[in-house]
XYZ file of C-alpha atoms in Angstrom:
369
model
C 8.319 48.333 25.493
C 6.652 50.269 22.650
C 3.889 48.889 20.417
C 6.369 48.747 17.513
C 8.859 46.778 19.611
C 6.105 44.424 20.776
C 4.830 43.805 17.253
C 8.348 42.975 16.094
C 8.637 40.051 18.515
C 6.559 36.991 19.293
C 3.168 37.701 20.896
C 3.114 37.301 24.682
C 0.538 36.423 27.309
C 0.268 40.129 28.019
C -0.676 40.787 24.388
C -3.407 38.165 24.584
C -4.654 39.502 27.915
C -4.833 43.044 26.483
C -6.756 41.845 23.413
C -9.177 39.748 25.491
C -9.666 42.363 28.211
C -8.712 39.965 30.989
C -5.766 39.445 33.308
C -2.570 37.635 32.373
C -3.364 35.004 35.006
C -6.721 34.277 33.373
C -5.067 33.837 29.978
C -2.561 31.461 31.539
C -5.338 29.370 33.059
C -7.178 29.072 29.745
C -4.045 28.273 27.760
C -3.053 25.598 30.277
C -6.460 23.947 30.222
C -7.637 24.831 33.724
C -11.323 23.889 33.733
C -12.971 26.319 36.149
C -12.944 29.304 33.796
C -16.185 30.832 32.543
C -16.912 29.592 28.988
C -17.486 33.151 27.749
C -14.054 34.170 29.020
C -12.493 31.044 27.525
C -13.911 31.944 24.126
C -12.688 35.541 24.412
C -9.192 34.312 25.221
C -9.218 31.820 22.335
C -10.237 34.564 19.922
C -7.485 36.794 21.280
C -4.971 33.979 20.821
C -6.099 33.652 17.204
C -5.949 37.396 16.550
C -2.539 37.910 18.142
C -1.003 34.693 16.787
C 0.183 33.742 20.255
C 1.874 30.328 20.555
C 2.298 28.851 24.047
C 5.798 28.070 25.219
C 5.577 24.287 25.478
C 8.410 24.002 27.983
C 6.862 26.560 30.297
C 3.439 25.017 29.861
C 4.735 21.566 30.795
C 5.995 22.974 34.103
C 2.432 24.059 34.888
C 0.502 21.061 33.552
C 3.174 18.410 34.225
C 2.377 17.098 30.766
C 4.700 16.732 27.789
C 1.811 17.031 25.281
C 3.537 14.216 23.415
C 2.653 10.560 22.995
C 5.181 7.804 22.302
C 4.159 5.679 19.318
C 6.230 2.551 19.850
C 6.749 -0.178 17.274
C 8.049 -3.072 19.295
C 9.364 -6.481 18.314
C 11.271 -9.413 19.743
C 13.249 -12.241 18.293
C 14.747 -10.121 15.520
C 18.191 -9.697 17.071
C 21.092 -11.229 15.164
C 21.938 -14.737 16.337
C 25.604 -13.787 16.380
C 24.864 -11.358 19.163
C 23.708 -14.131 21.509
C 25.688 -16.338 23.806
C 25.444 -20.136 23.940
C 22.663 -19.894 26.506
C 20.519 -17.826 24.141
C 20.708 -14.736 26.316
C 21.448 -11.367 24.775
C 25.040 -10.157 24.821
C 26.565 -6.715 24.731
C 26.879 -6.824 20.953
C 23.125 -7.020 20.514
C 22.548 -4.429 23.180
C 24.517 -1.908 21.149
C 21.745 -2.038 18.543
C 23.884 -3.365 15.733
C 22.841 -2.532 12.221
C 21.920 -6.096 11.396
C 18.974 -6.316 13.785
C 17.856 -2.740 14.194
C 18.261 -1.760 10.568
C 16.362 -4.739 9.215
C 13.568 -4.272 11.765
C 13.152 -0.596 10.847
C 13.206 -1.445 7.146
C 10.467 -4.037 7.668
C 8.326 -1.516 9.503
C 8.536 1.132 6.796
C 8.010 -1.446 4.024
C 4.669 -2.545 5.497
C 1.732 -0.236 4.589
C 0.019 -1.283 7.828
C 2.314 0.901 9.933
C 1.763 3.962 7.767
C -1.958 3.585 8.317
C -1.437 3.368 12.084
C 0.616 6.582 12.033
C -2.067 8.330 9.961
C -4.785 7.401 12.448
C -2.718 8.518 15.435
C -1.562 11.821 13.923
C -5.036 12.752 12.663
C -6.454 12.228 16.156
C -3.698 14.032 18.051
C -3.164 17.044 15.776
C -6.380 18.954 16.560
C -5.710 18.368 20.254
C -2.320 20.084 20.153
C -0.409 16.872 20.842
C 2.330 15.130 18.906
C 3.535 11.552 18.484
C 7.142 10.562 19.069
C 8.026 7.517 16.967
C 10.166 4.953 18.807
C 11.459 1.508 17.836
C 11.923 -1.161 20.479
C 13.586 -4.096 18.740
C 16.163 -4.975 21.415
C 16.144 -5.374 25.186
C 18.017 -2.110 25.594
C 15.578 -0.283 23.353
C 12.646 -1.592 25.379
C 14.280 -0.422 28.591
C 14.872 2.982 26.996
C 11.184 3.271 26.135
C 10.216 2.561 29.736
C 12.795 5.085 31.007
C 11.563 7.683 28.496
C 8.021 7.304 29.829
C 9.135 7.302 33.483
C 10.960 10.602 32.921
C 7.785 12.213 31.613
C 9.227 12.830 28.149
C 5.942 11.491 26.814
C 2.600 11.317 28.596
C 1.911 7.720 27.594
C 2.552 5.078 24.946
C 0.715 3.615 21.991
C 2.333 0.233 21.408
C 2.244 -1.776 18.188
C 3.816 -5.110 19.010
C 5.043 -7.392 16.221
C 5.998 -10.557 18.068
C 4.379 -12.878 20.598
C 7.489 -12.910 22.786
C 7.617 -9.132 23.072
C 8.215 -8.176 26.722
C 7.440 -4.475 26.369
C 3.691 -4.617 27.218
C 4.477 -6.427 30.463
C 7.332 -4.025 31.287
C 5.026 -1.044 30.814
C 2.258 -2.658 32.861
C 4.668 -3.555 35.681
C 5.882 0.045 35.754
C 2.312 1.337 36.034
C 2.729 3.560 32.967
C -0.252 4.659 30.833
C -0.380 2.750 27.553
C -2.733 1.214 25.002
C -1.895 -1.652 22.654
C -2.795 -2.173 19.024
C -3.958 -5.825 19.033
C -4.577 -8.260 21.833
C -1.320 -9.203 23.573
C -0.167 -12.805 23.292
C 0.054 -13.018 27.073
C -2.542 -11.335 29.287
C -1.431 -7.997 30.740
C -3.592 -5.323 32.422
C -3.339 -2.874 29.509
C -6.179 -1.645 27.291
C -6.123 -2.601 23.624
C -7.961 -2.318 20.317
C -8.217 -5.234 17.938
C -10.146 -6.734 15.058
C -12.447 -9.765 15.078
C -9.855 -11.675 13.031
C -11.682 -14.998 13.006
C -14.793 -13.333 11.636
C -12.713 -11.744 8.886
C -11.252 -15.099 7.901
C -14.773 -16.515 7.868
C -15.779 -13.870 5.321
C -12.838 -14.878 3.129
C -13.686 -18.599 3.306
C -17.347 -18.058 2.560
C -16.521 -15.837 -0.408
C -14.179 -18.402 -1.986
C -16.710 -21.176 -1.431
C -19.458 -18.983 -2.825
C -17.459 -18.575 -6.031
C -17.394 -22.333 -6.439
C -13.788 -22.891 -5.316
C -13.297 -26.378 -3.900
C -9.532 -26.931 -3.769
C -8.626 -24.099 -1.461
C -5.333 -23.421 0.317
C -4.210 -20.702 2.707
C -1.049 -18.710 3.323
C -1.135 -18.050 7.045
C 0.613 -15.323 8.948
C 3.251 -16.213 11.561
C 1.489 -18.542 13.962
C 3.244 -17.147 17.043
C 1.402 -13.854 16.454
C -2.190 -13.775 17.787
C -3.597 -12.221 14.601
C -1.917 -14.850 12.422
C -3.199 -17.701 14.561
C -6.721 -16.246 14.796
C -7.043 -15.753 11.041
C -5.962 -19.326 10.383
C -8.328 -20.680 13.034
C -11.275 -18.741 11.652
C -10.545 -19.867 8.095
C -10.103 -23.537 8.972
C -13.188 -23.623 11.186
C -15.364 -22.108 8.475
C -14.046 -24.487 5.853
C -14.690 -27.438 8.150
C -18.263 -26.275 8.728
C -18.719 -26.448 4.954
C -17.340 -29.964 4.627
C -13.665 -29.197 3.975
C -11.773 -30.765 6.890
C -8.292 -30.462 5.348
C -6.854 -27.208 4.058
C -3.257 -27.033 2.765
C -1.326 -24.408 4.729
C 1.940 -22.603 4.047
C 3.114 -20.253 6.791
C 4.297 -16.785 5.812
C 5.693 -13.807 7.693
C 3.315 -11.047 6.549
C 5.834 -9.974 3.853
C 5.508 -10.060 0.083
C 8.576 -12.283 -0.237
C 7.157 -14.836 2.192
C 3.906 -14.838 0.217
C 5.822 -15.651 -2.944
C 7.702 -18.518 -1.278
C 4.524 -19.903 0.290
C 2.669 -19.787 -3.030
C 5.497 -21.645 -4.762
C 5.328 -24.379 -2.106
C 1.574 -24.700 -2.353
C 1.613 -24.972 -6.155
C 4.367 -27.575 -6.036
C 2.387 -29.719 -3.592
C -1.147 -28.938 -4.817
C -0.984 -27.938 -8.487
C -4.757 -28.217 -8.932
C -5.735 -25.657 -6.269
C -8.345 -23.118 -7.365
C -8.530 -20.727 -4.413
C -6.105 -19.087 -1.977
C -6.641 -17.055 1.163
C -3.581 -15.064 2.223
C -3.632 -13.682 5.762
C -2.535 -10.229 4.636
C -2.415 -8.225 1.430
C 1.368 -8.198 1.070
C 1.455 -11.993 1.042
C -1.504 -12.064 -1.356
C 0.387 -9.669 -3.646
C 3.366 -12.044 -3.612
C 1.072 -15.003 -4.289
C -0.445 -13.256 -7.308
C 3.029 -12.582 -8.740
C 3.883 -16.286 -8.561
C 0.550 -17.362 -10.015
C 1.001 -15.081 -13.021
C 4.589 -16.250 -13.503
C 3.355 -19.834 -13.619
C 0.683 -19.035 -16.167
C -2.334 -19.153 -13.847
C -5.067 -16.633 -14.532
C -6.588 -14.724 -11.601
C -9.397 -15.354 -10.787
C -10.133 -17.739 -13.695
C -7.733 -20.471 -12.602
C -7.110 -19.409 -9.002
C -9.139 -16.937 -6.964
C -7.164 -14.972 -4.351
C -8.414 -13.195 -1.233
C -6.202 -11.093 1.043
C -6.630 -9.391 4.400
C -6.244 -5.751 5.552
C -7.380 -3.705 2.514
C -4.043 -1.891 2.415
C -2.360 -0.083 -0.480
C -0.999 -3.466 -1.591
C -4.557 -4.535 -2.443
C -4.834 -1.767 -5.029
C -1.294 -2.330 -6.317
C -2.161 -5.961 -7.067
C -3.133 -7.008 -10.603
C -6.009 -7.638 -10.713
C -6.997 -5.492 -7.728
C -7.300 -7.651 -4.665
C -10.478 -8.873 -3.039
C -9.681 -8.553 0.652
C -10.996 -8.362 4.191
C -10.903 -4.780 5.362
C -9.276 -3.961 8.684
C -10.092 -0.298 9.509
C -6.564 0.425 10.723
C -6.851 4.217 10.745
C -10.037 4.076 12.812
C -8.511 1.510 15.153
C -5.426 3.687 15.640
C -7.606 6.721 16.363
C -9.588 4.709 18.924
C -6.362 3.474 20.498
C -5.294 7.110 20.871
C -8.647 8.103 22.326
C -8.382 5.341 24.915
C -4.936 6.572 25.943
C -6.039 10.188 26.312
C -9.007 8.980 28.350
C -6.602 7.019 30.559
C -4.514 10.177 31.056
C -7.625 12.117 32.047
C -8.876 9.298 34.325
C -5.849 7.373 35.622
C -8.042 5.185 37.827
C -10.380 4.183 35.006
C -10.819 0.497 34.120
C -8.696 -1.373 31.598
C -10.796 -2.001 28.494
C -10.806 -3.397 24.976
C -12.473 -2.304 21.747
C -12.994 -4.892 19.002
C -13.678 -3.711 15.444
C -15.666 -5.658 12.853
C -14.109 -6.703 9.501
C -15.711 -6.163 6.110
C -15.213 -7.988 2.814
C -14.178 -5.744 -0.090
C -14.771 -7.482 -3.434
C -12.505 -6.577 -6.351
C -11.097 -8.420 -9.326
C -8.998 -11.215 -7.782
C -11.920 -13.273 -6.460
């Protein structure tokens, strides 16, 4: 092959070897991450790769490394299947297993409507990109979908899984653990499983919210909790109630929400109907706080003059709120990056211990309280 013919096609290992002054086998070892190569030679090969514009053939590389260089980012839920797809016993039927549009479509829509998930994706992608790895987004909202995730991992289509679970009854973490597959969870699982996870000190965050409302002089305070079958929802409520009790407020009106703006609106309407004189509200996430603020304005309540509002997460919804929302910051991007780091460490050291990393919350004061 002539130089002109070579330059017309994609650069090859031979081109890199020629530019680096080493053998093709040495280039292959560097490209495939073999460790026992002299650092000076590694640098020469990397420079040659940059000069030639060589791009490794991922399929061929996976045959050598037995790695897919891809990570499954799984958003998993349970209990969202249509009731019509269940038999009298409550077990799932073939209609649900086909992933009907009612369950799957609504679950996917909920995921993309929540700014939390976008922040998770940002943290994962930003960590993986410089390492030459890619996330594969998967949804596991039915039993069949969960089985497909496990099969996908067993087949080696992805090297491991980052799992964001949205329901306490989700079976996927246990299925992955039972299969011995590498995975890390975002948030402590509702039921103990031997899988590493990252989480936030949710009770401490709720304490910050309670202390801030009390510090403003609020005395008739209510809360819009998250779903209480989700560990984060339960922990935030527990932390808020405990802090209020420590300050002499043994009873706090509660309206349960579902971490959506619509549920925040409904909860705020209920609280105002039952406690029209309330002067402070803690909503367990920003979307519900945004909904609460809409209802308060509609009913002629000034924020924070009549009712102070504190949210949780410090998501884009906090800045979309009017006035901008005082909230408890959850560093989701950093947590997602740490989750990814833990998984890559697990892949490098399969026999390493299961671990957890707990992040600290921070109060961000804006105009709503």
